Short mmCIF file of C-alpha atoms and ligand atoms in Angstrom, two decimals:
data_model
loop_
_atom_site.label_atom_id
_atom_site.label_comp_id
_atom_site.label_asym_id
_atom_site.label_seq_id
_atom_site.Cartn_x
_atom_site.Cartn_y
_atom_site.Cartn_z
CA MET A 120 3.70 -40.58 -28.08
CA ASN A 121 1.82 -38.35 -25.68
CA LEU A 122 -0.29 -39.76 -22.96
CA LYS A 123 -3.91 -38.83 -23.61
CA LEU A 124 -5.50 -37.30 -20.50
CA PRO A 125 -9.15 -36.36 -20.46
CA LYS A 126 -9.45 -32.61 -20.92
CA ILE A 127 -10.76 -30.84 -17.83
CA GLY A 128 -13.16 -27.99 -18.54
CA ARG A 129 -12.70 -24.84 -16.45
CA ASN A 130 -16.20 -25.26 -15.06
CA ASP A 131 -15.83 -29.00 -14.34
CA PRO A 132 -15.36 -30.24 -10.77
CA CYS A 133 -11.69 -30.03 -9.85
CA PRO A 134 -10.00 -33.46 -10.10
CA CYS A 135 -8.32 -32.84 -6.72
CA GLY A 136 -11.67 -33.54 -5.06
CA SER A 137 -12.09 -30.13 -3.42
CA GLY A 138 -15.65 -29.82 -4.71
CA LEU A 139 -14.76 -26.45 -6.30
CA LYS A 140 -14.82 -25.75 -9.98
CA PHE A 141 -11.47 -26.49 -11.63
CA LYS A 142 -11.06 -22.79 -12.56
CA LYS A 143 -11.44 -21.80 -8.89
CA CYS A 144 -9.05 -24.48 -7.67
CA CYS A 145 -6.04 -26.24 -9.19
CA ALA A 146 -6.23 -24.19 -12.40
CA LEU A 147 -5.07 -21.28 -10.23
CA LYS A 148 -2.19 -23.22 -8.72
CA PRO A 149 0.01 -24.55 -11.46
CA GLN A 150 1.93 -27.33 -9.79
CA ASN A 151 5.34 -28.69 -10.67
CA GLU A 152 6.24 -25.33 -12.20
CA SER A 153 9.80 -24.28 -11.38
CA PRO A 154 10.40 -20.91 -9.69
CA ALA A 155 12.09 -19.72 -12.88
CA ALA A 156 9.06 -20.73 -14.95
CA VAL A 157 6.74 -18.89 -12.55
CA ALA A 158 8.92 -15.77 -12.75
CA ALA A 159 8.91 -15.91 -16.56
CA ARG A 160 5.13 -16.38 -16.66
CA TYR A 161 4.47 -13.48 -14.24
CA ALA A 162 6.76 -11.22 -16.28
CA ARG A 163 5.22 -12.25 -19.61
CA ASP A 164 1.55 -12.33 -18.59
CA TYR A 165 1.36 -9.53 -16.02
CA GLY A 166 4.54 -7.43 -16.35
CA ILE A 167 5.39 -8.39 -12.75
CA ARG A 168 9.10 -8.60 -11.96
CA LEU A 169 9.60 -10.93 -9.00
CA LYS A 170 12.36 -9.96 -6.57
CA GLY A 171 15.35 -12.16 -5.71
CA PRO A 172 17.17 -12.26 -2.36
CA GLU A 173 19.54 -9.39 -3.27
CA ASP A 174 16.69 -7.22 -4.48
CA VAL A 175 14.81 -7.92 -1.25
CA GLU A 176 17.87 -6.96 0.82
CA ALA A 177 18.12 -3.65 -1.02
CA ILE A 178 14.40 -2.87 -0.69
CA ARG A 179 14.64 -3.72 3.01
CA ARG A 180 17.45 -1.15 3.38
CA ALA A 181 15.33 1.49 1.63
CA GLY A 182 12.43 0.42 3.86
CA ARG A 183 14.51 0.90 7.01
CA LEU A 184 15.15 4.48 5.94
CA VAL A 185 11.43 5.04 5.26
CA VAL A 186 10.56 3.71 8.74
CA ASP A 187 13.24 5.90 10.36
CA THR A 188 11.85 8.90 8.48
CA LEU A 189 8.31 8.23 9.73
CA GLU A 190 9.67 7.94 13.27
CA LEU A 191 11.47 11.25 12.95
CA VAL A 192 8.19 12.86 11.86
CA ALA A 193 6.33 11.20 14.76
CA ARG A 194 8.78 12.71 17.27
CA ARG A 195 8.57 16.24 15.86
CA LEU A 196 4.84 16.52 15.08
CA ARG A 197 2.89 18.96 17.25
CA PRO A 198 0.07 21.49 16.94
CA GLY A 199 1.16 24.76 15.29
CA ILE A 200 3.53 23.39 12.65
CA ALA A 201 2.83 23.89 8.94
CA THR A 202 2.71 20.81 6.70
CA GLU A 203 5.63 22.21 4.64
CA GLU A 204 7.85 21.79 7.70
CA ILE A 205 7.26 18.03 7.48
CA ASP A 206 8.36 18.22 3.85
CA ARG A 207 11.59 19.93 4.86
CA TRP A 208 12.32 17.32 7.58
CA VAL A 209 11.69 14.42 5.17
CA HIS A 210 13.65 16.00 2.32
CA GLU A 211 16.74 16.74 4.42
CA PHE A 212 16.72 13.44 6.32
CA THR A 213 16.40 11.46 3.08
CA LEU A 214 19.29 13.27 1.33
CA ARG A 215 21.46 13.06 4.46
CA HIS A 216 21.13 9.27 4.29
CA GLY A 217 22.20 9.06 0.67
CA ALA A 218 18.71 8.54 -0.72
CA ARG A 219 16.26 10.47 -2.91
CA PRO A 220 12.61 11.30 -2.09
CA ALA A 221 10.62 9.58 -4.86
CA PRO A 222 7.61 11.98 -4.83
CA LEU A 223 9.69 15.06 -5.76
CA HIS A 224 8.88 15.89 -9.42
CA TYR A 225 7.08 12.54 -9.84
CA ARG A 226 4.51 13.30 -12.59
CA GLY A 227 4.87 16.93 -11.58
CA PHE A 228 4.35 16.47 -7.82
CA PRO A 229 6.12 19.52 -6.34
CA LYS A 230 7.24 18.23 -2.90
CA SER A 231 9.18 15.37 -1.31
CA VAL A 232 6.39 13.78 0.73
CA CYS A 233 2.58 13.55 0.72
CA VAL A 234 0.88 15.07 3.78
CA SER A 235 -2.89 14.59 4.01
CA VAL A 236 -4.91 16.14 6.85
CA ASN A 237 -8.39 15.12 8.16
CA GLU A 238 -10.76 14.89 5.15
CA GLU A 239 -7.81 14.68 2.76
CA ILE A 240 -7.54 11.07 1.56
CA CYS A 241 -4.08 11.10 -0.03
CA HIS A 242 -1.57 13.03 -2.18
CA GLY A 243 -1.85 16.20 -0.07
CA ILE A 244 0.80 18.75 -1.09
CA PRO A 245 2.72 20.15 1.88
CA GLY A 246 2.22 23.90 2.25
CA GLY A 247 1.06 26.57 4.64
CA ARG A 248 -1.72 24.59 6.35
CA ILE A 249 -1.15 24.67 10.12
CA LEU A 250 -1.78 21.50 12.09
CA ARG A 251 -4.24 21.97 14.96
CA GLU A 252 -4.91 20.06 18.13
CA GLY A 253 -7.17 17.09 17.30
CA ASP A 254 -6.22 16.84 13.59
CA ILE A 255 -5.19 13.55 12.02
CA VAL A 256 -2.36 13.70 9.50
CA ASN A 257 -1.11 11.05 7.11
CA VAL A 258 2.55 11.22 6.09
CA ASP A 259 3.47 9.05 3.08
CA VAL A 260 7.21 8.51 2.52
CA THR A 261 8.82 6.84 -0.48
CA SER A 262 12.61 6.70 -0.62
CA VAL A 263 14.94 5.55 -3.37
CA LEU A 264 18.16 4.09 -1.97
CA GLU A 265 20.76 2.61 -4.34
CA GLY A 266 18.09 2.49 -7.02
CA TYR A 267 15.52 0.58 -4.94
CA TYR A 268 12.15 1.97 -3.78
CA ALA A 269 10.27 1.43 -0.52
CA ASP A 270 6.93 3.07 0.26
CA ALA A 271 5.07 3.37 3.58
CA ASN A 272 2.76 5.71 5.42
CA ARG A 273 1.14 6.23 8.79
CA THR A 274 -1.65 8.44 10.11
CA PHE A 275 -0.70 10.40 13.24
CA PHE A 276 -2.75 12.24 15.85
CA VAL A 277 -1.90 15.88 16.41
CA GLY A 278 -2.35 16.39 20.15
CA THR A 279 -5.32 14.56 21.66
CA PRO A 280 -7.80 12.98 19.21
CA GLY A 281 -11.59 13.12 19.44
CA PRO A 282 -13.74 9.98 19.14
CA GLU A 283 -14.18 10.18 15.34
CA ALA A 284 -10.44 10.55 14.79
CA ARG A 285 -9.74 7.63 17.10
CA LYS A 286 -12.24 5.47 15.29
CA ILE A 287 -11.14 6.06 11.70
CA VAL A 288 -7.46 5.67 12.56
CA ALA A 289 -8.12 2.41 14.44
CA VAL A 290 -10.20 1.01 11.56
CA ALA A 291 -7.64 1.96 8.90
CA ARG A 292 -4.78 0.43 10.92
CA GLU A 293 -6.73 -2.81 11.38
CA CYS A 294 -7.58 -2.88 7.66
CA LEU A 295 -3.89 -2.91 6.78
CA ARG A 296 -3.21 -5.60 9.42
CA ARG A 297 -5.97 -7.81 8.00
CA GLY A 298 -4.86 -7.21 4.43
CA MET A 299 -1.32 -8.29 5.34
CA ALA A 300 -2.66 -11.38 7.13
CA ALA A 301 -4.20 -12.46 3.80
CA VAL A 302 -0.80 -12.37 2.06
CA LYS A 303 0.53 -15.87 1.39
CA PRO A 304 1.26 -18.02 -1.64
CA ALA A 305 -1.86 -19.36 -3.40
CA ASN A 306 -4.05 -16.64 -1.89
CA THR A 307 -5.13 -13.98 -4.38
CA LEU A 308 -5.27 -10.21 -4.63
CA GLY A 309 -9.04 -10.55 -4.16
CA ASP A 310 -8.46 -12.21 -0.78
CA ILE A 311 -6.48 -9.14 0.34
CA GLY A 312 -9.17 -6.76 -0.92
CA TRP A 313 -11.93 -8.77 0.70
CA ALA A 314 -10.13 -8.90 4.07
CA ILE A 315 -9.97 -5.09 4.03
CA GLN A 316 -13.38 -4.28 2.57
CA SER A 317 -15.37 -6.70 4.72
CA TYR A 318 -13.86 -5.33 7.93
CA ALA A 319 -14.12 -1.64 6.97
CA GLU A 320 -17.74 -1.94 5.90
CA ALA A 321 -18.69 -3.97 8.99
CA GLN A 322 -17.39 -1.00 11.00
CA GLY A 323 -19.66 1.35 9.04
CA CYS A 324 -16.73 2.87 7.13
CA SER A 325 -15.99 2.85 3.38
CA VAL A 326 -13.05 1.92 1.16
CA VAL A 327 -11.68 4.33 -1.46
CA ARG A 328 -11.55 2.64 -4.88
CA GLU A 329 -9.77 5.17 -7.08
CA PHE A 330 -6.37 4.56 -5.48
CA VAL A 331 -4.83 1.13 -4.96
CA GLY A 332 -1.68 -0.54 -3.70
CA HIS A 333 0.98 -1.38 -6.26
CA GLY A 334 4.05 -3.39 -7.05
CA VAL A 335 7.17 -1.54 -5.88
CA GLY A 336 10.94 -1.99 -5.61
CA PHE A 337 12.55 -1.48 -9.01
CA ASP A 338 10.21 1.46 -9.64
CA PHE A 339 7.72 3.64 -7.71
CA HIS A 340 4.61 2.07 -9.21
CA GLU A 341 4.88 -1.35 -10.87
CA PRO A 342 2.26 -3.96 -11.72
CA PRO A 343 0.15 -5.37 -10.19
CA GLN A 344 -2.47 -3.00 -8.87
CA VAL A 345 -3.64 -4.07 -5.40
CA PRO A 346 -7.27 -3.03 -4.78
CA HIS A 347 -8.44 -2.66 -1.19
CA PHE A 348 -11.80 -4.21 -2.08
CA GLY A 349 -12.67 -7.44 -3.86
CA ARG A 350 -14.00 -10.95 -3.61
CA PRO A 351 -12.35 -14.00 -2.05
CA GLY A 352 -10.42 -16.07 -4.58
CA SER A 353 -10.63 -13.48 -7.36
CA GLY A 354 -7.68 -11.85 -9.08
CA LEU A 355 -4.05 -12.74 -9.42
CA VAL A 356 -2.53 -15.62 -7.42
CA LEU A 357 0.24 -14.51 -5.02
CA VAL A 358 3.65 -16.15 -5.44
CA PRO A 359 6.89 -15.84 -3.41
CA GLY A 360 9.07 -12.95 -4.53
CA MET A 361 6.21 -10.55 -5.21
CA VAL A 362 6.75 -7.16 -3.53
CA PHE A 363 3.86 -4.72 -3.37
CA THR A 364 2.22 -2.16 -1.13
CA ILE A 365 -1.03 -2.47 0.75
CA GLU A 366 -2.32 1.00 1.59
CA PRO A 367 -6.04 1.10 2.35
CA MET A 368 -7.67 4.55 2.40
CA ILE A 369 -10.70 4.32 4.70
CA ASN A 370 -13.39 6.99 5.05
CA LEU A 371 -15.60 7.52 8.08
CA GLY A 372 -18.46 8.40 5.72
CA ARG A 373 -19.01 7.64 2.05
CA ARG A 374 -16.29 6.47 -0.31
CA GLU A 375 -16.69 9.12 -3.04
CA LEU A 376 -13.91 11.64 -3.51
CA ASN A 377 -13.06 14.91 -5.17
CA ILE A 378 -9.69 16.08 -6.49
CA LEU A 379 -8.85 19.65 -5.48
CA PRO A 380 -7.88 22.29 -8.09
CA ASP A 381 -4.20 21.63 -7.22
CA ARG A 382 -4.86 18.42 -9.27
CA TRP A 383 -3.32 16.19 -6.58
CA THR A 384 -5.12 16.35 -3.26
CA ALA A 385 -7.96 13.81 -2.97
CA VAL A 386 -10.62 14.70 -0.38
CA THR A 387 -13.78 12.96 0.80
CA ARG A 388 -16.78 14.33 -1.06
CA ASP A 389 -18.87 14.32 2.15
CA GLY A 390 -16.13 16.00 4.20
CA SER A 391 -15.77 13.02 6.54
CA LEU A 392 -12.42 12.01 8.04
CA SER A 393 -10.17 9.64 6.07
CA ALA A 394 -7.19 7.63 7.34
CA GLN A 395 -4.56 5.42 5.70
CA PHE A 396 -1.71 3.10 6.62
CA GLU A 397 0.75 1.60 4.13
CA GLN A 398 3.51 -0.97 4.14
CA THR A 399 5.69 -2.52 1.46
CA VAL A 400 5.34 -6.30 1.77
CA LEU A 401 7.10 -9.37 0.38
CA VAL A 402 5.29 -12.63 -0.34
CA THR A 403 7.41 -15.40 1.23
CA ALA A 404 6.98 -19.19 1.19
CA GLU A 405 5.43 -18.88 4.66
CA GLY A 406 3.27 -15.81 4.09
CA CYS A 407 4.04 -12.12 4.41
CA GLU A 408 7.09 -10.13 5.48
CA SER A 409 7.00 -6.35 5.80
CA LEU A 410 9.99 -4.57 4.27
CA THR A 411 8.84 -1.35 6.01
CA PRO A 412 8.05 -2.71 9.49
CA TRP A 413 6.98 0.45 11.29
CA GLU A 414 5.47 0.19 14.75
CA ASP A 415 3.04 2.60 16.29
N1 MF3 B 206 3.35 7.30 -2.03
C1 MF3 B 206 2.13 7.26 -2.80
C2 MF3 B 206 1.74 5.82 -2.88
O1 MF3 B 206 1.61 5.22 -1.86
C3 MF3 B 206 2.26 7.86 -4.14
C4 MF3 B 206 2.48 9.30 -4.11
S1 MF3 B 206 2.66 9.90 -5.71
C5 MF3 B 206 3.07 11.51 -5.43
O2 MF3 B 206 1.63 5.21 -3.91
F1 MF3 B 206 3.43 11.99 -6.56
F2 MF3 B 206 2.02 12.12 -4.92
F3 MF3 B 206 4.05 11.57 -4.57
CO1 CO B 207 2.17 3.28 -2.33
CO1 CO B 208 2.97 5.69 -0.34
#
């Protein structure tokens, strides 16, 4: 015979005594659920495939290659080069290390890396554009090594930056840092978004909404979507074994964007500078571990 427990309504006070509504508290944190049961529930309800230790090892190896690729680009960048030269460096370095550049032919993308300059937000196609002193340039590298994907990007200065370039790059870098600091079990995707949005907007900058972070590892873009805006406590609860990117795109001016006729390049509608930083992160029992730990 089943024990009869009083049914708790989602809007009732949480029985744990937190003072929050049940739906905002212990309803979000199923207790006594085995790791296998959590994995099955995340797969069934959200299409999220949690990563085991061997998967994480493999993504970390792909991530090491992504970080090395970004460092190679950092060493070679200088005024006067065309963005398609960066594509050639990334393409050759990736193949030489036994990996494949994920962007190449992805949904028709024609190159091996995204290169986005100044007012370009993301998905810039490398080509004849020449980098000038004072430009900022984002290089977004995704490599597939032994079937596993890792995805990271950085925004670099070309020569000596002006004050606006310095500001937007500093704010975007700090947005990623704060987003990663919000990654730990029982926090939510909304906590990550809020950490980013609240800081960016307090600095007078804006957060792009049309592009989001994403699950990654077995594929280029997996569930969940990871918005860089949101409200504390909203959205999916983070659990150990989740691997996703955080990749805030931050504009110096307004957040609206246009897509160029090449159907890929996103640019700020007001022409203001935009910067981005991205890492692939793992939710651990303790918090957050980067699988693409670049330093700049
Ligand atoms: N690397 C990008 C991201 O962070 C996606 C680029 S898609 C491409 O999700 F086709 F433009 F390469
Ligand atoms: Co990404
Ligand atoms: Co990327």
